[in-house]
Structures are given as structure tokens and as C-alpha cells.
Amino acid sequence: MNIEQKIKQLEKAGSSLEPDAEKRSEDTNKVLDHCYRYLDKLSDENAFHGDDTPSKKLLEEPIGESFMNMDDILSVYEESVEGPGINAASGGHLGYIPGGGVYHSALGDYLAAVTNKYAGVYFGAPGAVKMENMLIDWVADLIGYEEGFAGNLTSGGSIANLIGIVTAREAYDLKGKDLENTVIYASPQMHHCLNKAIRIAGLKECKFRNIELDQRHRIDTENLENLIEQDKKKGLNPWLVIASAGTTDVGTVDPMDKIGKVTEKHKLWFHLDAAYGGFFKLCDEAKDILKGMERSDSIVVDPHKGLFLAYGIGAVIVKNKEYLHKAHSYTADYMQDALNNDVELSPADLSPELTKHFRALRMWLPLKSLGIKPFKACVEEKLWLARYFYKEINKIEGYVADTEPDLSVVIFHYKPNDPNSEELNKKIVKKIHEDGRIFISSTRIGGKYSLRVAILSFRTHKREVDILLGMLKDYAKEV
Ligand SMILES: *Cc1c(COP(=O)(O)O)cnc(C)c1O
């Protein structure tokens, strides 16, 4: 066989990678039908399947030369992937931090994948990069950042936080020899992805101070300032304060305005993790509690939580774009055609990624096809649902929820003063998981086992909250 024949033969062997119009439409329609059926029955489905045997069908299909038709693929998917575990698309998902995944986000992903625009560098896709930067502008405006910021759409809150921490490190030009004397201040309620970020960023040798919290688990700013002053007296280098606009565990918002005054006065970097709470800024009802977000130097929000988009999108914004750019840009010879930083900042110069998922489209498409009004309403509905749950749970005999929610997480206990309180509450969680209609998770607050409800799926309405209240009432009797 000569070269030409060999090439022809390989072209033919690989040709199924480009299905013809008929095959394309057949497979696509099967996937669409499956999705429509999935969505149509979603509200009757459980939010949790704890005891299914996961993945059996999947395991029987190793990756190799054999291939399956679309019907079989969908049936493996349904049985092995869709079924077991938490149904994160369900409105009954009230554990961890839900979101739901609005349908139009999936349409954005479909378009992005088919057109496969390269969204890393302005030269490669000016429209895609502009779209991302417009979304960053919109979020920055919502937070209250003015001119001079820059940001990046990431895969989620964890990577967004990592980018924020690395940027703070570069902004203060920290060197290895400085770390022992450099101090980080944070709430014990800080999300654990920030512990990971600090380690990944090579900063674990820094001194770490846990700031005292007030009764509502918010950072005590007087204690923060005392700690900073003590460290200064010791000749240390106070560097970074990390606060949360909505802690994952209890949903409380740190006093950002006051923290901003302290960091400004002492010239520390203020990093704000608003992955959970950031998009509550959309509603007037949360304006007061979220006052001061704009005082941060870097901020993280998570559109796959508070904007209800499908998993895979977070955002970081840094108030001074120079720092974000300095920390994440690098030039390579083979990129010389693409250098045009003056026209528009490129995502590849603002994050560790070069080639990336064109994730702007999964955010832009829902926002542009629906407008922001329904998102505002939905976020506000969650606030009111949490208040409703707080009020109603305290009416059920035996249950106590101490603190009114700042946002949409409520912590509560069954018989908190009973010596068997932990046992009883664990049994209630177990029963809820066995039932499966609603999923909630538990946590420990100050060492004490606590029940926790987090309302943030766009599909969670009064109906789901009422089902949960009914379950809690019934199961309390049973334990
Ligand atoms: C969810 C969350 C994170 C982590 O974000 P991912 O998108 O899960 O990576 C960080 N901080 C807070 C407060 C969160 O709620």
C-alpha cells in the first residue's frame, strides 16, 4: 500500500466521527427525547437514591473497540448514572448547596460544543472572549466594583478561590522566605476549598489565625483587628483576610463593610468567598445583609449555585486587574500572533487555563433568553422559603432552629437538650435518606451534630419545603 492508499484507508476507518445528517438527527432526537422524559417526570422523582447498586451496567461496558447504539447508551446512563445518589436536578435537593441546572444552560453547552469555539484568547474568538468579559462586567456591577477590575469564568468556586489566593500572593510579591512571618486571618467557617487553595498555592507555611465569631457565626471584626495589631507588634506581616458572604455550613454573612475598613486601614488583602451567597445580591431583600461586598479586593461567586446554571461554572473577579494579569499571564513564542492585550483581556492571561470550555455561553444564553427578572424572583423566593421553614420548624414539637437565616440555610435540631440528641437527629436524617423524596445533609456546629437545610435550587418551592416539614414531623414521632 502506498502513502495515498494508506491515508484513504484511515480516513474511511475514522469516518464515523462525522455522522451524516440522518444518523446525526436520529441520535440527537433520542437524546432529546430522553431529556424531555427526564424533565417531565422530574417533580415526581426522588431527590435521593441511597441504596441502589451503582454502575453495574456501566462496569459491564469497558472502554474499548466495541460500541453501543444510542438506545443502549441512554439505558446505561439512566440506570447507572442518573439513578444512584443525589438527584441534583431535583427541587427536593436541600442538602449541601444545590442549584438545579436551568435548561437553557444546557442549550448553551450544546451550542458551545458543536461550534467548539476556542474561548481562551481574543485573537482566536473575539466574540467568545468579549462575551465572557461582558458577563464579568455584569457580575462586577452587581457586586459594586467600579472601573479597573478583571475576572474569569472558572469551572467552579474552588478554582475561582485558588485564582483569588494566587493573585493576592503575587500582589504582595510574597517569596518563600517571607512565608513564616506572613499571616492569614480567616473564620473557622471558611470553606475547605480555601484550605486547599492555600496549600496548592504553596502558602501552607504562613501563620494562620482563626478569627473569633459572634453568636451568629459571623467574623468578630474587633477580634480581627486585635489579632492584626498583636501580630504587627510581634514583627509579623499581616497579609490576607478571608471572609464569606454566605458560609456553606450555616449560611451566615460576615460583616464585610467592617472587615473592609480593617483591611483598608492595615493594608491587608481582603478576599471574599461569595460562592454561595453572591447572587442574592440580585434581590433588594438581601441588600442590607450583603452590604460591603464591594470593599473586597477579590471575590468569588458561583453561577452554578445562585444562578442555578448546570454544574461547571464559577467566577472570580479581582478589583485591580493588573494583579490578576500579573499572576496568570505568560507568553510563549508560538502564541506570538495572538498577543493583543490592549484590545481586550483574554481568559488565558487571567487564569491557569489555556484551552478552556466555552463556558460563557452556558451563562449568557440563559440570561439573554430569559432576562434577569426571573432569576431575581427565584433567588428572592429562596430567601422567603428559608424564613418560612425557620418559622414552621419551630412550631413542630421538639424541633428548635435558633437563628433566623441570613440567607437560605437553616440549622436546626430535634430535642437539642436531650442527652440522646445526637442519636435522635442521626436517626431522623437516616429516615429522610431512606425515604428519598427530599435530601438534606447534616453538619457539626461547635462540635454539635446539627440538621441543615439549604434552599437554593430553582426547582424548590413551597411544595418541597412542606413535604420536608411533614417528614420531619412524622419521623420525630418514630424515633
Ligand atoms: C460551594 C462553595 C465553594 C466551592 O465551590 P465549588 O463550585 O463547589 O468548587 C466555596 N465556597 C463556598 C462558600 C461554597 O458554598
PDB file of N, CA and C and ligand atoms in Angstrom, residues 97 156-158 161 191 193 246 248 273 275-276 302 304-305, ligand 1:
ATOM      1  N   ILE A  97     -25.014  22.629  48.923  1.00  0.00           N
ATOM      2  CA  ILE A  97     -25.561  23.846  48.287  1.00  0.00           C
ATOM      3  C   ILE A  97     -26.112  23.417  46.930  1.00  0.00           C
ATOM      4  N   GLY A 156     -15.625  26.336  38.634  1.00  0.00           N
ATOM      5  CA  GLY A 156     -16.418  26.341  39.860  1.00  0.00           C
ATOM      6  C   GLY A 156     -15.785  27.244  40.898  1.00  0.00           C
ATOM      7  N   GLY A 157     -16.352  27.215  42.093  1.00  0.00           N
ATOM      8  CA  GLY A 157     -15.889  28.102  43.162  1.00  0.00           C
ATOM      9  C   GLY A 157     -14.497  27.755  43.661  1.00  0.00           C
ATOM     10  N   SER A 158     -14.143  26.485  43.655  1.00  0.00           N
ATOM     11  CA  SER A 158     -12.839  26.090  44.204  1.00  0.00           C
ATOM     12  C   SER A 158     -11.697  26.684  43.388  1.00  0.00           C
ATOM     13  N   ASN A 161     -11.564  30.428  43.806  1.00  0.00           N
ATOM     14  CA  ASN A 161     -10.896  30.819  45.049  1.00  0.00           C
ATOM     15  C   ASN A 161      -9.383  30.665  44.930  1.00  0.00           C
ATOM     16  N   HIS A 191     -14.723  28.023  53.840  1.00  0.00           N
ATOM     17  CA  HIS A 191     -14.913  26.793  53.050  1.00  0.00           C
ATOM     18  C   HIS A 191     -13.581  26.052  52.894  1.00  0.00           C
ATOM     19  N   CYS A 193     -12.275  24.511  50.558  1.00  0.00           N
ATOM     20  CA  CYS A 193     -11.535  24.661  49.297  1.00  0.00           C
ATOM     21  C   CYS A 193     -10.482  25.752  49.424  1.00  0.00           C
ATOM     22  N   GLY A 246     -22.048  34.368  52.967  1.00  0.00           N
ATOM     23  CA  GLY A 246     -22.793  33.122  52.990  1.00  0.00           C
ATOM     24  C   GLY A 246     -21.840  31.953  53.217  1.00  0.00           C
ATOM     25  N   THR A 248     -20.975  28.088  53.835  1.00  0.00           N
ATOM     26  CA  THR A 248     -21.655  26.893  53.354  1.00  0.00           C
ATOM     27  C   THR A 248     -22.385  26.192  54.499  1.00  0.00           C
ATOM     28  N   ASP A 273     -15.247  35.137  49.758  1.00  0.00           N
ATOM     29  CA  ASP A 273     -15.830  33.958  49.124  1.00  0.00           C
ATOM     30  C   ASP A 273     -17.360  34.090  49.171  1.00  0.00           C
ATOM     31  N   ALA A 275     -19.284  32.400  47.023  1.00  0.00           N
ATOM     32  CA  ALA A 275     -19.707  31.315  46.122  1.00  0.00           C
ATOM     33  C   ALA A 275     -21.154  30.929  46.385  1.00  0.00           C
ATOM     34  N   TYR A 276     -21.505  30.871  47.650  1.00  0.00           N
ATOM     35  CA  TYR A 276     -22.899  30.534  47.953  1.00  0.00           C
ATOM     36  C   TYR A 276     -23.808  31.757  47.883  1.00  0.00           C
ATOM     37  N   ASP A 302     -20.518  31.835  42.388  1.00  0.00           N
ATOM     38  CA  ASP A 302     -20.685  30.531  41.739  1.00  0.00           C
ATOM     39  C   ASP A 302     -22.016  30.495  40.979  1.00  0.00           C
ATOM     40  N   HIS A 304     -23.151  28.320  39.187  1.00  0.00           N
ATOM     41  CA  HIS A 304     -23.834  27.015  39.250  1.00  0.00           C
ATOM     42  C   HIS A 304     -24.508  26.783  40.603  1.00  0.00           C
ATOM     43  N   LYS A 305     -24.470  27.810  41.457  1.00  0.00           N
ATOM     44  CA  LYS A 305     -25.292  27.783  42.674  1.00  0.00           C
ATOM     45  C   LYS A 305     -26.391  28.844  42.526  1.00  0.00           C
TER      46      LYS A 305
HETATM   47  C1  LIG B   1     -19.615  25.602  47.021  1.00  0.00           C
HETATM   48  C2  LIG B   1     -18.696  26.523  47.715  1.00  0.00           C
HETATM   49  C3  LIG B   1     -17.350  26.592  47.381  1.00  0.00           C
HETATM   50  C4  LIG B   1     -16.720  25.651  46.391  1.00  0.00           C
HETATM   51  O1  LIG B   1     -17.209  25.857  45.122  1.00  0.00           O
HETATM   52  P1  LIG B   1     -17.299  24.675  44.031  1.00  0.00           P
HETATM   53  O2  LIG B   1     -18.074  25.307  42.954  1.00  0.00           O
HETATM   54  O3  LIG B   1     -18.005  23.530  44.711  1.00  0.00           O
HETATM   55  O4  LIG B   1     -15.916  24.320  43.655  1.00  0.00           O
HETATM   56  C5  LIG B   1     -16.567  27.544  48.006  1.00  0.00           C
HETATM   57  N1  LIG B   1     -17.077  28.358  48.938  1.00  0.00           N
HETATM   58  C6  LIG B   1     -18.367  28.317  49.304  1.00  0.00           C
HETATM   59  C7  LIG B   1     -18.874  29.263  50.347  1.00  0.00           C
HETATM   60  C8  LIG B   1     -19.225  27.387  48.707  1.00  0.00           C
HETATM   61  O5  LIG B   1     -20.513  27.346  49.070  1.00  0.00           O
END
